[in-house]
Amino acid sequence: MTMLKIAMIAALLMIGCSDDSGKSGPSENNANNTNNTNNTNGSTTGEGGERPSFATYNVGLAVGFVPLAEERKDAVVSAVSEIDADVICLQEVWLNQVEDEWRQDNIDAIIAATQATHPHAYYQIGEVESAVGCTEEEVAPLETCVLGACDGVPDGELSGCVIQNCSTEFGAVSSDCSSCLVGQLGNPFEDIKAACVGSTQSAYYSNGHNGLLLLSKTPLEDQFYEEMEAVQVARSILAATTTLPSGDEVRVYCNHLTAEITGVEYPGDEFDSYEAEQKVQVERLIELVGEETLPTVVLGDFNAGPADEGLDAELPANYELYMNAGWTNVFLDVYTGPACTYCSSNTLVDSTTDKAIDHVFVVNAEPIAARGDLLFTETVDVEGAQSHISDHFGVRVIFDF
């Protein structure tokens, strides 16, 4: 891969109360034991009553980037509805595009499916502030290559074909144009071109949406939302306070931080690398959590993790910042097997490495008698073929404060 524009596609391969118009607004919908499992309905009840439980899951509904995103939607919705945890932080519940309209069908489907068990939901769809586009002249060589090399390739696999066969042509377009094209991936190339030539679109994937969805069995109060500095993919923090069924009052954070892309030039101006961009996000997250006085649980896809038995490190210096801040990684502390969450064994992952990048951290409290589970590690039938539900495995922890 060459040129910084190729990073626009490569980065998204790691991807890492609103109406359908995409306007911003909060939504509060009132409507040392280990386990590897697709069965997420194990009891969380101990002798003292309901034990606090938390789960994080990157569902990978990234059309055009994670394979079978549209085909897996029903399986994702069903899986999320089966997670037995007091609070669930989901990532990559992206907006979907229907013709020229951005819609929140994925969000609505999950909220509807979890209404009986998790009637409280919080998400934010930010305003789109930057618009980018292409000229006919700069797109022409890329169009010739794509029509020749990627003819017949499914829309959801177009990004991989372009990287493999048309990297030179894609790298030759302007940064604004490449941002526009990447934001439209998941559509046929003719539609991508039509959207970007002679018009402008968001400079971020999914029309600037962050893909986060926080679900809870109990009301989410004192909601907080902050957009973080990032290029290519919008990165945000969601937070809220809830009183769990156990009676414990906790502060919960839900996030998805920038992914590291090796071998390509960082496309932003503010920082000199993906690692540096993520470091600023980590420092801000630690700063915010450091101001909390309640027991605080921080969940999400951090795109950073340590090296360990059976695990390859991912941005370990950034991960170490959490440890230096005194955070407790409940799952990694109690899980006795390889705690991989983004793994070479996953049918949706094209990688030879195994990484733990999805975490549940606890701050201002000491987890007692903790248990950790890896979720959705088995394949399911997706249109007649065996596939994992997402390119990530989920993580659930159960413990007392």
Short mmCIF file of C-alpha atoms in Angstrom, two decimals:
data_model
loop_
_atom_site.label_atom_id
_atom_site.label_comp_id
_atom_site.label_asym_id
_atom_site.label_seq_id
_atom_site.Cartn_x
_atom_site.Cartn_y
_atom_site.Cartn_z
CA MET A 1 0.00 0.00 0.00
CA THR A 2 1.30 3.42 -0.89
CA MET A 3 0.43 7.05 -0.29
CA LEU A 4 -1.38 8.44 2.68
CA LYS A 5 -4.77 8.09 0.96
CA ILE A 6 -4.57 4.31 1.17
CA ALA A 7 -4.64 4.82 4.92
CA MET A 8 -8.17 6.08 4.52
CA ILE A 9 -9.30 2.59 3.56
CA ALA A 10 -6.86 0.64 5.69
CA ALA A 11 -7.79 2.49 8.85
CA LEU A 12 -11.42 1.68 8.39
CA LEU A 13 -10.67 -2.01 8.03
CA MET A 14 -9.77 -1.75 11.73
CA ILE A 15 -12.75 0.18 12.73
CA GLY A 16 -11.57 0.48 14.41
CA CYS A 17 -32.04 10.89 20.69
CA SER A 18 -31.75 11.23 16.92
CA ASP A 19 -34.05 10.89 13.97
CA ASP A 20 -33.14 9.49 10.57
CA SER A 21 -31.99 12.89 9.37
CA GLY A 22 -28.77 12.51 11.33
CA LYS A 23 -29.30 15.46 13.67
CA SER A 24 -27.47 15.22 16.96
CA GLY A 25 -29.10 14.54 20.27
CA PRO A 26 -28.96 12.12 23.19
CA SER A 27 -31.17 9.07 23.36
CA GLU A 28 -32.40 7.62 26.66
CA ASN A 29 -34.86 4.95 25.57
CA ASN A 30 -37.13 3.61 28.29
CA ALA A 31 -38.87 1.25 26.21
CA ASN A 32 -10.79 -16.47 38.55
CA ASN A 33 -13.56 -18.28 36.70
CA THR A 34 -13.47 -18.17 32.91
CA ASN A 35 -15.72 -19.20 30.07
CA ASN A 36 -15.61 -19.32 26.27
CA THR A 37 -19.16 -19.28 25.04
CA ASN A 38 -21.89 -18.29 22.64
CA ASN A 39 -24.39 -18.79 25.47
CA THR A 40 -24.54 -15.42 27.18
CA ASN A 41 -27.48 -16.06 29.46
CA GLY A 42 -25.63 -17.61 32.38
CA SER A 43 -26.85 -16.40 35.74
CA THR A 44 -25.19 -13.36 37.26
CA THR A 45 -26.97 -13.89 40.56
CA GLY A 46 -24.91 -14.67 43.66
CA GLU A 47 -25.87 -15.32 47.26
CA GLY A 48 -26.18 -11.59 47.88
CA GLY A 49 -28.52 -11.02 44.93
CA GLU A 50 -27.71 -9.68 41.44
CA ARG A 51 -23.97 -9.41 40.92
CA PRO A 52 -22.81 -6.41 38.84
CA SER A 53 -22.06 -7.41 35.25
CA PHE A 54 -20.73 -5.50 32.25
CA ALA A 55 -20.10 -6.39 28.61
CA THR A 56 -18.39 -4.81 25.62
CA TYR A 57 -18.80 -5.93 22.02
CA ASN A 58 -17.59 -4.48 18.73
CA VAL A 59 -20.31 -5.77 16.40
CA GLY A 60 -18.53 -4.85 13.14
CA LEU A 61 -21.56 -3.53 11.22
CA ALA A 62 -19.19 -1.64 8.92
CA VAL A 63 -20.56 -2.07 5.41
CA GLY A 64 -17.75 -2.04 2.89
CA PHE A 65 -15.06 -2.86 5.42
CA VAL A 66 -15.92 -5.83 7.64
CA PRO A 67 -17.10 -8.76 5.51
CA LEU A 68 -20.78 -9.70 5.43
CA ALA A 69 -21.83 -6.62 7.40
CA GLU A 70 -25.33 -6.51 5.93
CA GLU A 71 -25.71 -10.29 5.93
CA ARG A 72 -24.69 -10.52 9.60
CA LYS A 73 -27.03 -7.82 10.87
CA ASP A 74 -29.78 -10.19 12.02
CA ALA A 75 -27.23 -12.41 13.77
CA VAL A 76 -25.71 -9.37 15.49
CA VAL A 77 -29.09 -8.12 16.68
CA SER A 78 -30.00 -11.56 17.99
CA ALA A 79 -26.64 -11.97 19.73
CA VAL A 80 -26.81 -8.60 21.48
CA SER A 81 -30.34 -9.37 22.69
CA GLU A 82 -28.96 -12.47 24.44
CA ILE A 83 -26.16 -10.77 26.38
CA ASP A 84 -26.87 -11.07 30.09
CA ALA A 85 -25.13 -8.05 31.58
CA ASP A 86 -26.35 -5.01 33.48
CA VAL A 87 -24.61 -2.61 31.11
CA ILE A 88 -23.50 -3.24 27.52
CA CYS A 89 -21.18 -1.01 25.48
CA LEU A 90 -21.44 -1.63 21.73
CA GLN A 91 -19.14 -0.29 19.03
CA GLU A 92 -19.55 -0.12 15.24
CA VAL A 93 -23.31 0.18 15.27
CA TRP A 94 -22.86 2.46 12.28
CA LEU A 95 -25.43 4.44 10.36
CA ASN A 96 -26.55 2.81 7.12
CA GLN A 97 -27.04 4.59 3.82
CA VAL A 98 -30.20 4.15 1.76
CA GLU A 99 -29.69 5.95 -1.56
CA ASP A 100 -28.65 9.45 -0.43
CA GLU A 101 -30.13 9.21 3.07
CA TRP A 102 -28.20 8.24 6.19
CA ARG A 103 -30.37 6.20 8.55
CA GLN A 104 -30.04 4.65 12.01
CA ASP A 105 -31.66 1.32 11.18
CA ASN A 106 -28.91 -0.65 12.96
CA ILE A 107 -29.35 1.39 16.14
CA ASP A 108 -33.13 1.08 16.04
CA ALA A 109 -33.04 -2.69 15.42
CA ILE A 110 -30.80 -3.33 18.43
CA ILE A 111 -32.78 -1.03 20.71
CA ALA A 112 -36.02 -2.75 19.70
CA ALA A 113 -34.55 -6.22 20.25
CA THR A 114 -33.22 -5.35 23.71
CA GLN A 115 -36.21 -3.32 24.91
CA ALA A 116 -37.43 -6.04 27.28
CA THR A 117 -34.07 -6.65 28.95
CA HIS A 118 -32.27 -3.32 28.51
CA PRO A 119 -34.95 -0.61 28.21
CA HIS A 120 -32.46 2.22 28.62
CA ALA A 121 -30.19 3.23 25.73
CA TYR A 122 -27.89 6.16 25.07
CA TYR A 123 -26.22 7.18 21.82
CA GLN A 124 -25.19 10.37 20.05
CA ILE A 125 -25.09 11.29 16.39
CA GLY A 126 -22.88 14.34 15.91
CA GLU A 127 -23.32 17.13 13.44
CA VAL A 128 -21.40 16.81 10.16
CA GLU A 129 -19.17 19.88 9.90
CA SER A 130 -16.68 19.05 7.13
CA ALA A 131 -17.61 18.30 3.52
CA VAL A 132 -15.33 16.90 0.83
CA GLY A 133 -15.62 15.82 -2.80
CA CYS A 134 -13.82 14.93 -6.05
CA THR A 135 -13.34 16.22 -9.56
CA GLU A 136 -14.17 14.12 -12.62
CA GLU A 137 -10.56 14.35 -13.79
CA GLU A 138 -8.94 12.94 -10.66
CA VAL A 139 -11.42 10.06 -10.37
CA ALA A 140 -11.13 8.94 -14.01
CA PRO A 141 -7.94 6.81 -13.68
CA LEU A 142 -9.28 5.17 -10.52
CA GLU A 143 -12.59 4.44 -12.22
CA THR A 144 -10.81 2.76 -15.14
CA CYS A 145 -8.84 0.55 -12.76
CA VAL A 146 -11.80 -0.36 -10.55
CA LEU A 147 -14.07 -1.23 -13.47
CA GLY A 148 -11.34 -3.43 -14.90
CA ALA A 149 -9.92 -5.09 -11.81
CA CYS A 150 -12.92 -5.17 -9.50
CA ASP A 151 -15.77 -5.94 -11.89
CA GLY A 152 -18.12 -8.39 -10.20
CA VAL A 153 -16.61 -7.91 -6.74
CA PRO A 154 -19.37 -7.57 -4.10
CA ASP A 155 -19.86 -4.02 -2.86
CA GLY A 156 -18.87 -5.08 0.65
CA GLU A 157 -15.47 -6.29 -0.57
CA LEU A 158 -14.63 -3.36 -2.84
CA SER A 159 -12.17 -1.76 -0.42
CA GLY A 160 -9.97 -4.86 -0.37
CA CYS A 161 -9.99 -5.09 -4.17
CA VAL A 162 -9.01 -1.43 -4.50
CA ILE A 163 -6.13 -1.82 -2.03
CA GLN A 164 -4.85 -4.90 -3.84
CA ASN A 165 -5.27 -3.76 -7.44
CA CYS A 166 -5.73 0.02 -7.62
CA SER A 167 -3.57 1.45 -4.85
CA THR A 168 -1.59 3.67 -7.23
CA GLU A 169 -4.71 5.19 -8.76
CA PHE A 170 -6.36 5.66 -5.39
CA GLY A 171 -3.22 7.19 -3.95
CA ALA A 172 -3.14 9.75 -6.75
CA VAL A 173 -6.44 11.43 -5.82
CA SER A 174 -6.54 14.34 -3.39
CA SER A 175 -7.00 13.78 0.34
CA ASP A 176 -10.46 15.37 0.20
CA CYS A 177 -11.46 13.08 -2.65
CA SER A 178 -10.14 9.96 -0.93
CA SER A 179 -12.02 10.87 2.24
CA CYS A 180 -15.22 11.23 0.26
CA LEU A 181 -14.73 7.92 -1.56
CA VAL A 182 -13.98 6.06 1.66
CA GLY A 183 -17.06 7.51 3.31
CA GLN A 184 -19.22 6.07 0.54
CA LEU A 185 -17.73 2.56 0.50
CA GLY A 186 -20.34 -0.15 0.78
CA ASN A 187 -22.09 1.18 -2.32
CA PRO A 188 -21.44 0.23 -5.97
CA PHE A 189 -18.57 2.23 -7.45
CA GLU A 190 -20.95 4.06 -9.80
CA ASP A 191 -22.89 5.33 -6.78
CA ILE A 192 -19.71 6.24 -4.93
CA LYS A 193 -18.54 8.32 -7.87
CA ALA A 194 -21.94 9.95 -8.29
CA ALA A 195 -21.97 10.97 -4.63
CA CYS A 196 -18.49 12.51 -4.67
CA VAL A 197 -18.12 14.07 -8.13
CA GLY A 198 -19.94 17.37 -8.42
CA SER A 199 -21.13 17.12 -4.83
CA THR A 200 -19.71 16.97 -1.30
CA GLN A 201 -20.03 14.44 1.51
CA SER A 202 -18.82 14.01 5.08
CA ALA A 203 -15.05 13.71 5.55
CA TYR A 204 -15.70 10.90 8.04
CA TYR A 205 -16.94 7.36 7.70
CA SER A 206 -20.66 6.77 8.38
CA ASN A 207 -21.42 10.47 7.87
CA GLY A 208 -19.42 11.31 10.99
CA HIS A 209 -21.21 8.88 13.32
CA ASN A 210 -19.15 7.32 16.13
CA GLY A 211 -20.92 3.92 16.11
CA LEU A 212 -21.36 3.79 19.91
CA LEU A 213 -24.47 2.46 21.68
CA LEU A 214 -24.78 2.11 25.46
CA LEU A 215 -27.49 -0.24 26.78
CA SER A 216 -28.56 -0.69 30.39
CA LYS A 217 -31.08 -2.56 32.51
CA THR A 218 -31.39 0.50 34.74
CA PRO A 219 -31.82 4.23 33.94
CA LEU A 220 -28.81 6.11 32.56
CA GLU A 221 -28.51 9.45 34.34
CA ASP A 222 -26.08 12.39 34.07
CA GLN A 223 -25.30 11.56 30.46
CA PHE A 224 -22.07 12.89 28.96
CA TYR A 225 -20.80 13.04 25.38
CA GLU A 226 -17.52 14.34 24.00
CA GLU A 227 -16.05 14.19 20.52
CA MET A 228 -12.33 13.43 20.42
CA GLU A 229 -9.61 14.59 18.04
CA ALA A 230 -9.41 12.15 15.13
CA VAL A 231 -9.17 11.78 11.36
CA GLN A 232 -11.03 9.41 9.06
CA VAL A 233 -13.35 7.95 11.69
CA ALA A 234 -15.22 9.93 14.34
CA ARG A 235 -14.10 9.02 17.86
CA SER A 236 -16.23 9.88 20.88
CA ILE A 237 -16.86 9.13 24.54
CA LEU A 238 -20.24 8.30 26.06
CA ALA A 239 -20.71 8.25 29.83
CA ALA A 240 -23.61 7.94 32.26
CA THR A 241 -24.41 7.08 35.86
CA THR A 242 -26.67 4.18 36.78
CA THR A 243 -27.79 2.31 39.88
CA LEU A 244 -27.41 -1.38 39.08
CA PRO A 245 -29.93 -4.08 40.05
CA SER A 246 -27.46 -4.95 42.84
CA GLY A 247 -27.99 -1.47 44.30
CA ASP A 248 -24.47 -0.30 43.42
CA GLU A 249 -24.27 3.19 41.90
CA VAL A 250 -21.62 3.34 39.18
CA ARG A 251 -20.33 5.62 36.46
CA VAL A 252 -19.93 3.88 33.08
CA TYR A 253 -17.92 4.96 30.02
CA CYS A 254 -18.28 3.58 26.49
CA ASN A 255 -15.70 4.34 23.79
CA HIS A 256 -13.89 3.22 20.62
CA LEU A 257 -10.42 4.72 20.13
CA THR A 258 -8.26 5.18 17.02
CA ALA A 259 -6.70 2.10 15.42
CA GLU A 260 -3.02 1.80 14.52
CA ILE A 261 -2.29 1.30 10.81
CA THR A 262 1.22 0.03 10.13
CA GLY A 263 3.07 0.58 6.87
CA VAL A 264 1.13 3.64 5.74
CA GLU A 265 1.66 7.33 6.29
CA TYR A 266 -0.61 9.00 8.84
CA PRO A 267 -2.99 11.28 6.89
CA GLY A 268 -3.69 13.93 9.53
CA ASP A 269 -1.99 17.25 10.24
CA GLU A 270 -2.51 17.52 14.00
CA PHE A 271 -0.41 14.46 14.91
CA ASP A 272 2.41 12.52 13.27
CA SER A 273 1.00 9.01 13.70
CA TYR A 274 -2.05 6.97 14.60
CA GLU A 275 -0.35 6.09 17.87
CA ALA A 276 0.06 9.77 18.72
CA GLU A 277 -3.59 10.47 17.87
CA GLN A 278 -4.71 7.61 20.08
CA LYS A 279 -2.40 8.70 22.89
CA VAL A 280 -4.16 12.07 23.09
CA GLN A 281 -7.49 10.25 23.26
CA VAL A 282 -6.18 7.95 26.01
CA GLU A 283 -4.88 10.90 28.00
CA ARG A 284 -8.21 12.69 27.70
CA LEU A 285 -10.12 9.58 28.74
CA ILE A 286 -7.86 9.11 31.76
CA GLU A 287 -8.31 12.79 32.65
CA LEU A 288 -12.11 12.52 32.54
CA VAL A 289 -12.23 9.28 34.51
CA GLY A 290 -9.78 10.73 37.03
CA GLU A 291 -12.38 13.35 37.93
CA GLU A 292 -14.95 10.71 38.89
CA THR A 293 -15.65 9.85 42.53
CA LEU A 294 -18.05 6.94 41.99
CA PRO A 295 -16.87 3.43 41.15
CA THR A 296 -16.26 3.72 37.40
CA VAL A 297 -16.34 1.05 34.70
CA VAL A 298 -14.75 1.92 31.35
CA LEU A 299 -15.70 -0.33 28.44
CA GLY A 300 -14.97 -0.49 24.75
CA ASP A 301 -12.62 -1.21 21.90
CA PHE A 302 -9.42 0.54 22.95
CA ASN A 303 -7.32 -0.65 19.99
CA ALA A 304 -4.46 -1.17 22.44
CA GLY A 305 -3.42 -4.12 24.53
CA PRO A 306 -0.45 -5.85 26.17
CA ALA A 307 1.66 -8.76 25.06
CA ASP A 308 0.96 -11.92 27.02
CA GLU A 309 0.92 -15.67 26.59
CA GLY A 310 -0.80 -16.22 23.26
CA LEU A 311 -1.27 -12.48 22.71
CA ASP A 312 0.51 -9.96 20.49
CA ALA A 313 0.84 -6.41 21.79
CA GLU A 314 -1.04 -3.52 20.19
CA LEU A 315 0.25 -0.02 20.98
CA PRO A 316 1.58 -1.27 24.35
CA ALA A 317 2.90 2.15 25.40
CA ASN A 318 -0.59 3.59 25.15
CA TYR A 319 -2.06 0.63 27.00
CA GLU A 320 0.49 1.13 29.77
CA LEU A 321 -0.96 4.59 30.39
CA TYR A 322 -4.08 2.94 31.83
CA MET A 323 -1.95 0.79 34.11
CA ASN A 324 0.07 3.81 35.24
CA ALA A 325 -3.20 5.56 36.07
CA GLY A 326 -4.12 2.72 38.42
CA TRP A 327 -6.88 1.19 36.30
CA THR A 328 -7.77 -2.48 36.81
CA ASN A 329 -8.35 -4.63 33.73
CA VAL A 330 -10.84 -7.05 35.25
CA PHE A 331 -11.04 -9.47 32.34
CA LEU A 332 -7.31 -9.85 31.72
CA ASP A 333 -6.71 -10.23 35.45
CA VAL A 334 -9.03 -13.24 35.82
CA TYR A 335 -9.14 -14.95 32.42
CA THR A 336 -6.76 -17.91 32.45
CA GLY A 337 -6.66 -18.70 28.72
CA PRO A 338 -5.51 -16.54 25.80
CA ALA A 339 -7.80 -13.54 26.15
CA CYS A 340 -7.80 -12.71 22.45
CA THR A 341 -10.64 -10.49 21.22
CA TYR A 342 -9.35 -9.69 17.69
CA CYS A 343 -8.00 -13.00 16.51
CA SER A 344 -6.55 -14.86 13.56
CA SER A 345 -9.04 -17.67 14.18
CA ASN A 346 -11.98 -15.37 13.42
CA THR A 347 -13.49 -16.04 9.99
CA LEU A 348 -13.92 -12.30 9.40
CA VAL A 349 -10.31 -11.36 10.24
CA ASP A 350 -7.46 -11.38 7.73
CA SER A 351 -4.57 -11.39 10.19
CA THR A 352 -1.95 -13.71 11.63
CA THR A 353 -1.84 -11.98 15.01
CA ASP A 354 -3.96 -12.42 18.14
CA LYS A 355 -4.68 -9.33 20.21
CA ALA A 356 -6.65 -8.31 23.28
CA ILE A 357 -7.91 -4.82 22.46
CA ASP A 358 -11.44 -4.92 23.91
CA HIS A 359 -11.40 -4.27 27.64
CA VAL A 360 -13.41 -3.70 30.81
CA PHE A 361 -11.52 -1.45 33.23
CA VAL A 362 -12.54 -0.60 36.79
CA VAL A 363 -11.48 2.60 38.57
CA ASN A 364 -12.23 3.81 42.12
CA ALA A 365 -13.18 0.30 43.25
CA GLU A 366 -11.70 -3.16 43.79
CA PRO A 367 -13.46 -5.96 41.89
CA ILE A 368 -14.17 -8.95 44.16
CA ALA A 369 -14.71 -12.57 43.10
CA ALA A 370 -14.54 -11.62 39.45
CA ARG A 371 -15.39 -13.88 36.54
CA GLY A 372 -14.63 -13.22 32.87
CA ASP A 373 -16.25 -14.59 29.71
CA LEU A 374 -15.36 -14.39 26.04
CA LEU A 375 -18.58 -14.07 24.05
CA PHE A 376 -19.53 -15.28 20.57
CA THR A 377 -16.39 -17.27 19.82
CA GLU A 378 -18.29 -19.88 17.80
CA THR A 379 -19.51 -19.54 14.22
CA VAL A 380 -23.13 -19.32 13.15
CA ASP A 381 -24.90 -19.83 9.85
CA VAL A 382 -24.93 -16.67 7.73
CA GLU A 383 -26.77 -17.26 4.47
CA GLY A 384 -25.69 -20.88 4.25
CA ALA A 385 -22.06 -20.48 5.35
CA GLN A 386 -20.36 -20.57 8.75
CA SER A 387 -19.22 -17.15 9.96
CA HIS A 388 -18.42 -15.47 13.21
CA ILE A 389 -21.00 -12.92 14.26
CA SER A 390 -18.42 -10.10 14.27
CA ASP A 391 -14.72 -9.68 13.60
CA HIS A 392 -14.31 -9.13 17.35
CA PHE A 393 -15.24 -11.42 20.22
CA GLY A 394 -17.23 -9.92 23.06
CA VAL A 395 -16.11 -9.60 26.67
CA ARG A 396 -18.25 -9.91 29.80
CA VAL A 397 -17.18 -9.57 33.42
CA ILE A 398 -19.14 -10.31 36.60
CA PHE A 399 -17.89 -9.17 40.01
CA ASP A 400 -18.76 -7.55 43.31
CA PHE A 401 -17.53 -4.13 44.37
#
